Amino acid sequence: MSASTPPSGRAAKAADYVARTRPVVPPIYQSATFYLDDIAYKDIQEGGGLTEHWYSRFANPTVDAAAAEIAELEGAEAAMMTSSGMAAIATTLLTLLQGDRRRVVAARQVYGDTRDLLVRDLPALGIAVTMVDAVDLDAWAAAIAEAPTAVVYAEALSNPQLDLTDLAAIAGLAHEAGAKLVVDSTFATPYTVNPLAVGADVVVHSATKFLSGHSDVIAGVVVSDRETTTEIQRRMITFGGCLDPHAAYLVWRGLQTFDVRLARASETALALARRLEQHPEVTAVRYPGLPGYAWRETAEKLMRPGRGGAMVAFTVRGGNPRALAVMRRLTIASEATSLGGVETLVSAPFNSSHFSLSEEELVANRIEPGMLRFSCGVEDAETLITDVERALDGTVEP
Ligand SMILES: *Cc1c(COP(=O)(O)O)cnc(C)c1O
């Protein structure tokens, strides 16, 4: 506690608890508000209260601890936590689209709720939205050149088809047009790529996924330079999507094992992808670590060598009914939406994350019938792979 005047009464008691201990992990500051003193007043008046701990919607020490770790992972100047990944995305877009160029050019291959935000909510606010195929550079260039644009938006590695956007190339296009590149790097994670290092201006994550890593918390984060982060933080304060200190603690704790979890899951994902390629009942495998990956050159340019990440998508012969049958026979991987936890989760995008898309839209987004999405956990790889093979074999029509 930074007291210019010694605390008294209740304040003295609370300060004493903190002063007498030196915890190894950041305490959960489950406090909505903090005692004010002359130093706090001065900071609030000079800095808008964005850094001083005086009210937890603005800033909280446990929330700051999680943000600092993620800023480091992304090699960024600053980061700020939000109540969910969608809060991070919406708050970022609504901040950057407040100027006179109220237009965003976005990838078509995006998370389902991001898609709803882009096709329904932003246009309802008078913001122009153009969507393009994430892997078609000519389409990006044409769309960006069409009209003054404030934001270019893409997922580094798309959900669920694992298309890899050439972030370096579209950062160039965005900057030439005076726009900012915002990247959702939830699927790729800082284990495989740091979008800021290849030209992105803002990175957003659903920290619900790999960053926290235990499927036990909903959280989001925005990472950028200090000035941009502060601008977005001001809107987070007025829109209200702050992270709860207890949730922030869970994110912080998950982050302590981020590298080991990802190393293990990434290794498993590569082994799974390789074995699936050999399986007669699998017609396509999408994984950035495979030599046959469609965007291999981009992967070599953007991603760290030998790191394909923990997500694998593959297509089962026989379409969606067969894919569902395979999924239901699995005993190690569990059928659930979401990803990035220590347990392997599997989903069929057509009936979960992308259920709102028509058949034509699914095909246009390269989500072919029979596609399954795997988020590899930290289970024994051989046990997991054998289970998938058994499920595939067990559903072959005699
Ligand atoms: C889950 C997810 C989101 C939304 O995050 P929440 O924490 O659920 O709000 C956004 N983008 C991607 C790629 C996701 O996987």
Tab-separated table of C-alpha atoms and ligand atoms in Angstrom:
chain	number	residue	atom	x	y	z
A	1	MET	CA	0.000	0.000	0.000
A	2	SER	CA	1.423	3.332	-1.057
A	3	ALA	CA	0.265	5.434	1.836
A	4	SER	CA	1.405	9.005	2.089
A	5	THR	CA	-0.682	9.305	5.229
A	6	PRO	CA	-0.450	6.265	7.538
A	7	PRO	CA	-3.665	4.227	7.327
A	8	SER	CA	-5.814	4.007	10.382
A	9	GLY	CA	-8.751	1.923	11.568
A	10	ARG	CA	-9.920	-0.734	9.083
A	11	ALA	CA	-7.333	0.403	6.543
A	12	ALA	CA	-4.489	-0.218	8.973
A	13	LYS	CA	-5.735	-3.753	9.567
A	14	ALA	CA	-6.007	-4.612	5.875
A	15	ALA	CA	-2.625	-3.077	5.095
A	16	ASP	CA	-1.110	-5.123	7.858
A	17	TYR	CA	-2.281	-8.442	6.376
A	18	VAL	CA	-0.552	-7.591	3.121
A	19	ALA	CA	2.594	-6.107	4.644
A	20	ARG	CA	3.414	-9.088	6.856
A	21	THR	CA	3.457	-11.672	4.034
A	22	ARG	CA	5.486	-12.245	0.914
A	23	PRO	CA	3.433	-14.717	-1.138
A	24	VAL	CA	5.040	-16.815	-3.863
A	25	VAL	CA	1.982	-16.481	-6.104
A	26	PRO	CA	-0.043	-13.301	-6.584
A	27	PRO	CA	-2.817	-13.087	-3.994
A	28	ILE	CA	-6.382	-12.893	-5.223
A	29	TYR	CA	-7.244	-9.276	-4.495
A	30	GLN	CA	-10.958	-9.985	-4.234
A	31	SER	CA	-11.687	-6.388	-3.421
A	32	ALA	CA	-13.924	-4.128	-5.475
A	33	THR	CA	-12.353	-1.006	-4.056
A	34	PHE	CA	-9.181	0.204	-2.340
A	35	TYR	CA	-8.498	2.816	0.323
A	36	LEU	CA	-7.728	6.190	-1.118
A	37	ASP	CA	-4.831	8.389	-0.104
A	38	ASP	CA	-3.065	11.453	-1.479
A	39	ILE	CA	-0.916	9.437	-3.891
A	40	ALA	CA	-3.966	7.633	-5.303
A	41	TYR	CA	-5.856	10.902	-5.771
A	42	LYS	CA	-2.891	12.388	-7.594
A	43	ASP	CA	-2.598	9.393	-9.947
A	44	ILE	CA	-6.319	9.343	-10.620
A	45	GLN	CA	-6.275	13.010	-11.527
A	46	GLU	CA	-3.152	12.761	-13.673
A	47	GLY	CA	-3.630	9.372	-15.324
A	48	GLY	CA	-7.366	8.807	-15.328
A	49	GLY	CA	-6.986	6.116	-12.688
A	50	LEU	CA	-5.947	3.520	-15.255
A	51	THR	CA	-3.004	2.123	-13.332
A	52	GLU	CA	-3.527	3.058	-9.694
A	53	HIS	CA	-5.546	0.515	-7.731
A	54	TRP	CA	-8.582	2.342	-6.530
A	55	TYR	CA	-11.556	0.500	-8.132
A	56	SER	CA	-11.341	-2.964	-9.681
A	57	ARG	CA	-13.187	-2.187	-12.903
A	58	PHE	CA	-10.266	0.112	-13.730
A	59	ALA	CA	-7.354	-1.929	-12.407
A	60	ASN	CA	-6.744	-4.704	-9.890
A	61	PRO	CA	-3.380	-6.193	-8.808
A	62	THR	CA	-4.332	-9.819	-9.581
A	63	VAL	CA	-5.704	-8.847	-12.983
A	64	ASP	CA	-2.531	-6.854	-13.646
A	65	ALA	CA	-0.426	-9.930	-12.795
A	66	ALA	CA	-2.169	-12.028	-15.473
A	67	ALA	CA	-1.938	-9.218	-18.043
A	68	ALA	CA	1.791	-8.722	-17.426
A	69	GLU	CA	2.528	-12.411	-18.062
A	70	ILE	CA	0.619	-12.370	-21.347
A	71	ALA	CA	2.299	-9.150	-22.507
A	72	GLU	CA	5.605	-10.929	-21.966
A	73	LEU	CA	4.487	-14.031	-23.888
A	74	GLU	CA	3.478	-11.837	-26.839
A	75	GLY	CA	6.574	-9.650	-26.616
A	76	ALA	CA	4.336	-6.616	-26.143
A	77	GLU	CA	4.559	-3.340	-24.281
A	78	ALA	CA	1.161	-3.777	-22.630
A	79	ALA	CA	-1.845	-6.027	-22.159
A	80	MET	CA	-5.249	-5.673	-20.537
A	81	MET	CA	-7.608	-8.411	-19.402
A	82	THR	CA	-11.295	-8.562	-20.247
A	83	SER	CA	-14.229	-10.630	-18.992
A	84	SER	CA	-14.157	-12.885	-22.094
A	85	GLY	CA	-12.564	-13.272	-25.489
A	86	MET	CA	-15.634	-11.679	-27.068
A	87	ALA	CA	-15.290	-8.693	-24.695
A	88	ALA	CA	-11.692	-8.320	-25.898
A	89	ILE	CA	-12.747	-8.438	-29.560
A	90	ALA	CA	-15.826	-6.212	-29.255
A	91	THR	CA	-14.100	-3.624	-27.051
A	92	THR	CA	-11.119	-3.468	-29.408
A	93	LEU	CA	-13.232	-3.081	-32.549
A	94	LEU	CA	-15.599	-0.528	-31.011
A	95	THR	CA	-12.594	1.522	-29.871
A	96	LEU	CA	-10.701	1.486	-33.162
A	97	LEU	CA	-13.854	2.098	-35.244
A	98	GLN	CA	-14.868	5.301	-33.455
A	99	GLY	CA	-13.045	7.631	-35.840
A	100	ASP	CA	-14.187	8.998	-39.184
A	101	ARG	CA	-13.236	5.835	-41.114
A	102	ARG	CA	-15.831	3.484	-39.739
A	103	ARG	CA	-15.005	0.437	-41.834
A	104	VAL	CA	-13.476	-2.950	-41.128
A	105	VAL	CA	-12.189	-5.487	-43.646
A	106	ALA	CA	-12.274	-8.927	-42.014
A	107	ALA	CA	-11.538	-12.529	-42.801
A	108	ARG	CA	-14.543	-14.704	-43.564
A	109	GLN	CA	-13.038	-17.582	-41.554
A	110	VAL	CA	-13.631	-16.376	-38.033
A	111	TYR	CA	-15.056	-17.666	-34.757
A	112	GLY	CA	-18.869	-17.949	-34.840
A	113	ASP	CA	-19.669	-15.123	-32.425
A	114	THR	CA	-17.068	-12.860	-34.032
A	115	ARG	CA	-18.925	-13.491	-37.270
A	116	ASP	CA	-22.209	-12.420	-35.639
A	117	LEU	CA	-20.524	-9.274	-34.344
A	118	LEU	CA	-19.225	-8.503	-37.849
A	119	VAL	CA	-22.316	-9.331	-39.903
A	120	ARG	CA	-25.018	-8.205	-37.462
A	121	ASP	CA	-23.919	-5.935	-34.623
A	122	LEU	CA	-21.306	-3.656	-36.200
A	123	PRO	CA	-23.444	-2.895	-39.294
A	124	ALA	CA	-26.354	-2.078	-36.948
A	125	LEU	CA	-24.106	0.644	-35.486
A	126	GLY	CA	-23.428	2.071	-38.948
A	127	ILE	CA	-20.014	0.430	-39.332
A	128	ALA	CA	-19.204	-0.909	-42.800
A	129	VAL	CA	-17.952	-4.500	-42.867
A	130	THR	CA	-16.392	-6.320	-45.811
A	131	MET	CA	-15.423	-9.965	-45.473
A	132	VAL	CA	-12.837	-11.774	-47.568
A	133	ASP	CA	-11.246	-15.205	-47.812
A	134	ALA	CA	-8.453	-15.127	-45.215
A	135	VAL	CA	-5.950	-16.834	-47.510
A	136	ASP	CA	-6.663	-14.780	-50.679
A	137	LEU	CA	-4.172	-11.874	-50.685
A	138	ASP	CA	-5.668	-10.324	-53.835
A	139	ALA	CA	-9.069	-10.247	-52.158
A	140	TRP	CA	-7.561	-8.520	-49.089
A	141	ALA	CA	-5.816	-5.931	-51.273
A	142	ALA	CA	-8.938	-5.214	-53.345
A	143	ALA	CA	-11.219	-4.922	-50.305
A	144	ILE	CA	-8.820	-2.656	-48.395
A	145	ALA	CA	-8.392	-0.389	-51.446
A	146	GLU	CA	-12.161	-0.099	-51.966
A	147	ALA	CA	-12.848	2.514	-49.258
A	148	PRO	CA	-11.139	4.211	-46.286
A	149	THR	CA	-10.590	1.533	-43.677
A	150	ALA	CA	-9.716	1.771	-39.981
A	151	VAL	CA	-9.328	-1.911	-39.104
A	152	VAL	CA	-8.197	-5.080	-40.820
A	153	TYR	CA	-9.201	-8.180	-38.824
A	154	ALA	CA	-8.092	-11.794	-39.083
A	155	GLU	CA	-7.492	-14.935	-37.045
A	156	ALA	CA	-3.874	-16.067	-37.265
A	157	LEU	CA	-4.939	-19.698	-37.553
A	158	SER	CA	-8.617	-19.963	-38.370
A	159	ASN	CA	-11.288	-21.888	-36.532
A	160	PRO	CA	-11.962	-24.673	-37.426
A	161	GLN	CA	-10.339	-25.190	-40.814
A	162	LEU	CA	-6.824	-24.133	-39.706
A	163	ASP	CA	-6.284	-21.770	-42.623
A	164	LEU	CA	-3.178	-19.689	-41.952
A	165	THR	CA	-3.480	-15.996	-42.732
A	166	ASP	CA	-0.357	-14.331	-44.107
A	167	LEU	CA	-0.230	-11.767	-41.301
A	168	ALA	CA	2.972	-10.141	-42.556
A	169	ALA	CA	1.443	-9.507	-45.986
A	170	ILE	CA	-1.884	-8.159	-44.758
A	171	ALA	CA	-0.126	-6.024	-42.130
A	172	GLY	CA	1.656	-4.367	-45.058
A	173	LEU	CA	-1.635	-3.808	-46.909
A	174	ALA	CA	-3.317	-2.470	-43.774
A	175	HIS	CA	-0.515	-0.037	-42.950
A	176	GLU	CA	-0.313	1.306	-46.517
A	177	ALA	CA	-3.996	2.160	-46.167
A	178	GLY	CA	-3.526	3.712	-42.704
A	179	ALA	CA	-5.458	0.894	-41.031
A	180	LYS	CA	-4.603	-1.152	-37.958
A	181	LEU	CA	-4.278	-4.925	-38.125
A	182	VAL	CA	-6.103	-6.719	-35.308
A	183	VAL	CA	-5.353	-10.442	-34.967
A	184	ASP	CA	-7.225	-13.062	-32.963
A	185	SER	CA	-4.411	-15.460	-32.081
A	186	THR	CA	-6.425	-17.805	-29.852
A	187	PHE	CA	-5.821	-20.888	-32.030
A	188	ALA	CA	-2.214	-20.139	-32.920
A	189	THR	CA	-1.158	-19.055	-29.410
A	190	PRO	CA	2.151	-17.330	-28.577
A	191	TYR	CA	3.696	-20.806	-28.560
A	192	THR	CA	3.662	-20.838	-32.371
A	193	VAL	CA	3.466	-17.191	-33.459
A	194	ASN	CA	3.762	-13.645	-32.110
A	195	PRO	CA	1.570	-11.568	-34.450
A	196	LEU	CA	2.979	-8.240	-33.179
A	197	ALA	CA	6.455	-9.333	-34.321
A	198	VAL	CA	5.239	-9.752	-37.905
A	199	GLY	CA	3.335	-6.478	-38.123
A	200	ALA	CA	0.027	-6.786	-36.264
A	201	ASP	CA	-0.978	-3.747	-34.196
A	202	VAL	CA	-3.289	-5.446	-31.726
A	203	VAL	CA	-3.580	-9.088	-30.662
A	204	VAL	CA	-6.681	-10.443	-28.958
A	205	HIS	CA	-7.108	-13.829	-27.309
A	206	SER	CA	-9.836	-15.830	-25.754
A	207	ALA	CA	-7.786	-16.531	-22.600
A	208	THR	CA	-10.480	-19.112	-21.885
A	209	LYS	CA	-8.541	-21.423	-24.181
A	210	PHE	CA	-4.797	-22.185	-24.262
A	211	LEU	CA	-3.578	-19.271	-22.126
A	212	SER	CA	-5.484	-20.381	-19.016
A	213	GLY	CA	-5.470	-23.972	-20.244
A	214	HIS	CA	-7.794	-25.768	-17.821
A	215	SER	CA	-11.311	-25.143	-19.172
A	216	ASP	CA	-12.271	-23.540	-15.868
A	217	VAL	CA	-12.528	-19.840	-16.632
A	218	ILE	CA	-13.914	-17.420	-19.233
A	219	ALA	CA	-11.473	-14.575	-19.907
A	220	GLY	CA	-10.017	-12.418	-22.651
A	221	VAL	CA	-7.000	-10.248	-23.271
A	222	VAL	CA	-5.956	-7.400	-25.555
A	223	VAL	CA	-2.240	-6.945	-26.300
A	224	SER	CA	-0.683	-3.948	-28.028
A	225	ASP	CA	1.597	-0.937	-27.563
A	226	ARG	CA	0.911	1.090	-24.435
A	227	GLU	CA	-0.945	3.917	-26.163
A	228	THR	CA	-3.357	1.651	-28.059
A	229	THR	CA	-3.887	-0.592	-25.036
A	230	THR	CA	-4.744	2.467	-22.940
A	231	GLU	CA	-7.259	3.663	-25.547
A	232	ILE	CA	-8.959	0.246	-25.507
A	233	GLN	CA	-8.785	0.090	-21.701
A	234	ARG	CA	-10.710	3.375	-21.487
A	235	ARG	CA	-13.569	1.720	-23.420
A	236	MET	CA	-13.317	-1.453	-21.326
A	237	ILE	CA	-13.897	0.800	-18.311
A	238	THR	CA	-17.016	2.411	-19.799
A	239	PHE	CA	-18.384	-0.735	-21.502
A	240	GLY	CA	-17.760	-2.656	-18.280
A	241	GLY	CA	-16.142	-5.885	-19.484
A	242	CYS	CA	-13.473	-6.126	-16.772
A	243	LEU	CA	-12.089	-9.447	-15.521
A	244	ASP	CA	-12.888	-10.658	-12.019
A	245	PRO	CA	-9.793	-11.060	-9.767
A	246	HIS	CA	-10.509	-14.726	-9.066
A	247	ALA	CA	-10.797	-15.473	-12.773
A	248	ALA	CA	-7.571	-13.515	-13.322
A	249	TYR	CA	-5.850	-15.697	-10.757
A	250	LEU	CA	-6.939	-18.846	-12.633
A	251	VAL	CA	-5.527	-17.366	-15.834
A	252	TRP	CA	-2.265	-16.484	-14.070
A	253	ARG	CA	-1.967	-19.987	-12.653
A	254	GLY	CA	-2.609	-21.600	-16.034
A	255	LEU	CA	0.031	-19.390	-17.613
A	256	GLN	CA	2.723	-20.862	-15.358
A	257	THR	CA	2.548	-24.110	-17.354
A	258	PHE	CA	1.791	-22.574	-20.748
A	259	ASP	CA	5.012	-23.675	-22.454
A	260	VAL	CA	5.045	-27.234	-21.106
A	261	ARG	CA	1.362	-27.758	-21.864
A	262	LEU	CA	1.741	-26.484	-25.404
A	263	ALA	CA	4.949	-28.410	-26.042
A	264	ARG	CA	3.271	-31.631	-25.004
A	265	ALA	CA	-0.030	-30.990	-26.824
A	266	SER	CA	1.754	-29.820	-29.968
A	267	GLU	CA	3.841	-33.010	-30.062
A	268	THR	CA	0.703	-35.102	-29.640
A	269	ALA	CA	-1.106	-33.141	-32.364
A	270	LEU	CA	1.718	-33.785	-34.842
A	271	ALA	CA	1.738	-37.503	-34.033
A	272	LEU	CA	-2.064	-37.657	-34.362
A	273	ALA	CA	-2.010	-35.766	-37.675
A	274	ARG	CA	0.657	-38.094	-39.091
A	275	ARG	CA	-1.251	-41.229	-38.127
A	276	LEU	CA	-4.551	-39.856	-39.444
A	277	GLU	CA	-2.888	-39.179	-42.802
A	278	GLN	CA	-2.233	-42.920	-43.028
A	279	HIS	CA	-5.788	-43.929	-42.122
A	280	PRO	CA	-7.979	-45.131	-45.022
A	281	GLU	CA	-11.148	-43.677	-43.457
A	282	VAL	CA	-9.719	-40.145	-43.292
A	283	THR	CA	-9.890	-38.103	-46.505
A	284	ALA	CA	-8.113	-34.930	-45.375
A	285	VAL	CA	-5.936	-33.774	-42.469
A	286	ARG	CA	-5.233	-30.143	-41.721
A	287	TYR	CA	-2.297	-29.439	-39.456
A	288	PRO	CA	0.362	-26.723	-39.870
A	289	GLY	CA	3.167	-29.122	-38.912
A	290	LEU	CA	2.532	-31.529	-41.811
A	291	PRO	CA	4.685	-31.291	-44.952
A	292	GLY	CA	1.489	-31.356	-47.031
A	293	TYR	CA	-0.131	-28.413	-45.188
A	294	ALA	CA	-1.740	-26.096	-47.748
A	295	TRP	CA	-0.076	-22.923	-46.353
A	296	ARG	CA	3.281	-24.430	-45.616
A	297	GLU	CA	5.276	-21.473	-46.971
A	298	THR	CA	3.307	-19.022	-44.849
A	299	ALA	CA	3.757	-21.335	-41.870
A	300	GLU	CA	7.505	-21.341	-42.392
A	301	LYS	CA	7.492	-17.553	-42.536
A	302	LEU	CA	5.304	-16.928	-39.485
A	303	MET	CA	5.429	-19.870	-37.122
A	304	ARG	CA	8.284	-21.051	-34.928
A	305	PRO	CA	10.046	-24.052	-36.480
A	306	GLY	CA	8.786	-27.436	-35.323
A	307	ARG	CA	5.703	-25.984	-33.657
A	308	GLY	CA	2.381	-26.720	-35.286
A	309	GLY	CA	0.217	-26.065	-32.234
A	310	ALA	CA	-2.360	-28.252	-30.531
A	311	MET	CA	-5.278	-28.059	-32.999
A	312	VAL	CA	-5.910	-30.671	-35.680
A	313	ALA	CA	-8.810	-30.830	-38.127
A	314	PHE	CA	-9.578	-33.882	-40.214
A	315	THR	CA	-12.320	-35.188	-42.455
A	316	VAL	CA	-13.934	-38.574	-42.019
A	317	ARG	CA	-15.022	-40.480	-45.116
A	318	GLY	CA	-18.818	-40.623	-45.266
A	319	GLY	CA	-19.743	-37.101	-44.187
A	320	ASN	CA	-21.348	-35.721	-41.038
A	321	PRO	CA	-23.325	-38.784	-39.851
A	322	ARG	CA	-20.162	-40.872	-39.937
A	323	ALA	CA	-18.132	-38.145	-38.232
A	324	LEU	CA	-20.717	-38.040	-35.440
A	325	ALA	CA	-20.547	-41.827	-35.081
A	326	VAL	CA	-16.744	-41.678	-34.835
A	327	MET	CA	-16.907	-38.878	-32.271
A	328	ARG	CA	-19.370	-40.837	-30.096
A	329	ARG	CA	-17.116	-43.904	-30.027
A	330	LEU	CA	-14.181	-41.998	-28.568
A	331	THR	CA	-13.357	-42.788	-24.960
A	332	ILE	CA	-10.346	-40.520	-24.319
A	333	ALA	CA	-11.292	-37.350	-26.189
A	334	SER	CA	-14.557	-35.776	-24.999
A	335	GLU	CA	-17.241	-34.257	-27.161
A	336	ALA	CA	-17.488	-30.612	-26.152
A	337	THR	CA	-17.157	-27.176	-27.620
A	338	SER	CA	-14.187	-24.997	-26.615
A	339	LEU	CA	-10.523	-25.932	-26.744
A	340	GLY	CA	-7.142	-25.347	-25.189
A	341	GLY	CA	-7.555	-27.357	-21.986
A	342	VAL	CA	-5.427	-30.182	-20.587
A	343	GLU	CA	-8.105	-32.639	-21.741
A	344	THR	CA	-8.561	-33.456	-25.421
A	345	LEU	CA	-11.821	-32.053	-26.752
A	346	VAL	CA	-13.427	-32.878	-30.062
A	347	SER	CA	-16.266	-31.168	-31.888
A	348	ALA	CA	-17.985	-31.229	-35.250
A	349	PRO	CA	-18.072	-27.594	-36.405
A	350	PHE	CA	-21.243	-28.087	-38.499
A	351	ASN	CA	-23.359	-28.718	-35.377
A	352	SER	CA	-21.466	-26.637	-32.820
A	353	SER	CA	-19.258	-23.598	-33.486
A	354	HIS	CA	-20.592	-23.104	-37.041
A	355	PHE	CA	-24.182	-24.367	-36.760
A	356	SER	CA	-25.562	-21.044	-38.022
A	357	LEU	CA	-23.891	-21.432	-41.437
A	358	SER	CA	-25.823	-22.862	-44.372
A	359	GLU	CA	-24.416	-25.841	-46.287
A	360	GLU	CA	-23.138	-23.529	-49.031
A	361	GLU	CA	-21.504	-21.225	-46.486
A	362	LEU	CA	-19.835	-24.197	-44.816
A	363	VAL	CA	-18.368	-25.318	-48.146
A	364	ALA	CA	-17.335	-21.752	-49.023
A	365	ASN	CA	-15.485	-21.682	-45.702
A	366	ARG	CA	-13.753	-24.997	-46.450
A	367	ILE	CA	-15.652	-26.802	-43.693
A	368	GLU	CA	-16.402	-29.945	-45.651
A	369	PRO	CA	-18.922	-32.571	-44.490
A	370	GLY	CA	-17.330	-35.009	-42.073
A	371	MET	CA	-14.832	-32.531	-40.593
A	372	LEU	CA	-13.897	-32.944	-36.944
A	373	ARG	CA	-11.871	-30.534	-34.868
A	374	PHE	CA	-9.469	-31.817	-32.227
A	375	SER	CA	-7.955	-29.774	-29.434
A	376	CYS	CA	-5.176	-31.997	-28.142
A	377	GLY	CA	-4.652	-32.158	-24.405
A	378	VAL	CA	-1.779	-33.560	-22.376
A	379	GLU	CA	-2.895	-37.206	-22.219
A	380	ASP	CA	-0.545	-39.966	-23.322
A	381	ALA	CA	-0.291	-39.542	-27.098
A	382	GLU	CA	-0.348	-43.223	-28.017
A	383	THR	CA	-3.450	-43.902	-25.900
A	384	LEU	CA	-5.234	-40.961	-27.519
A	385	ILE	CA	-4.266	-41.890	-31.077
A	386	THR	CA	-5.157	-45.563	-30.656
A	387	ASP	CA	-8.549	-44.492	-29.369
A	388	VAL	CA	-9.172	-42.332	-32.456
A	389	GLU	CA	-8.078	-45.147	-34.774
A	390	ARG	CA	-10.353	-47.612	-32.981
A	391	ALA	CA	-13.297	-45.218	-33.325
A	392	LEU	CA	-12.598	-44.846	-37.052
A	393	ASP	CA	-12.231	-48.605	-37.573
A	394	GLY	CA	-15.316	-49.383	-35.500
A	395	THR	CA	-17.567	-47.305	-37.724
A	396	VAL	CA	-16.566	-48.873	-41.053
A	397	GLU	CA	-19.643	-50.259	-42.816
A	398	PRO	CA	-19.164	-54.033	-43.186
B	1	LIG	C1	-13.499	-19.038	-27.945
B	1	LIG	C2	-13.047	-18.076	-28.960
B	1	LIG	C3	-13.439	-16.730	-28.910
B	1	LIG	C4	-14.394	-16.196	-27.857
B	1	LIG	O1	-13.834	-16.285	-26.590
B	1	LIG	P1	-14.708	-16.326	-25.229
B	1	LIG	O2	-13.679	-16.360	-24.174
B	1	LIG	O3	-15.567	-17.550	-25.300
B	1	LIG	O4	-15.549	-15.097	-25.234
B	1	LIG	C5	-12.938	-15.872	-29.863
B	1	LIG	N1	-12.114	-16.312	-30.837
B	1	LIG	C6	-11.749	-17.602	-30.938
B	1	LIG	C7	-10.849	-18.014	-32.046
B	1	LIG	C8	-12.194	-18.523	-30.003
B	1	LIG	O5	-11.822	-19.804	-30.099
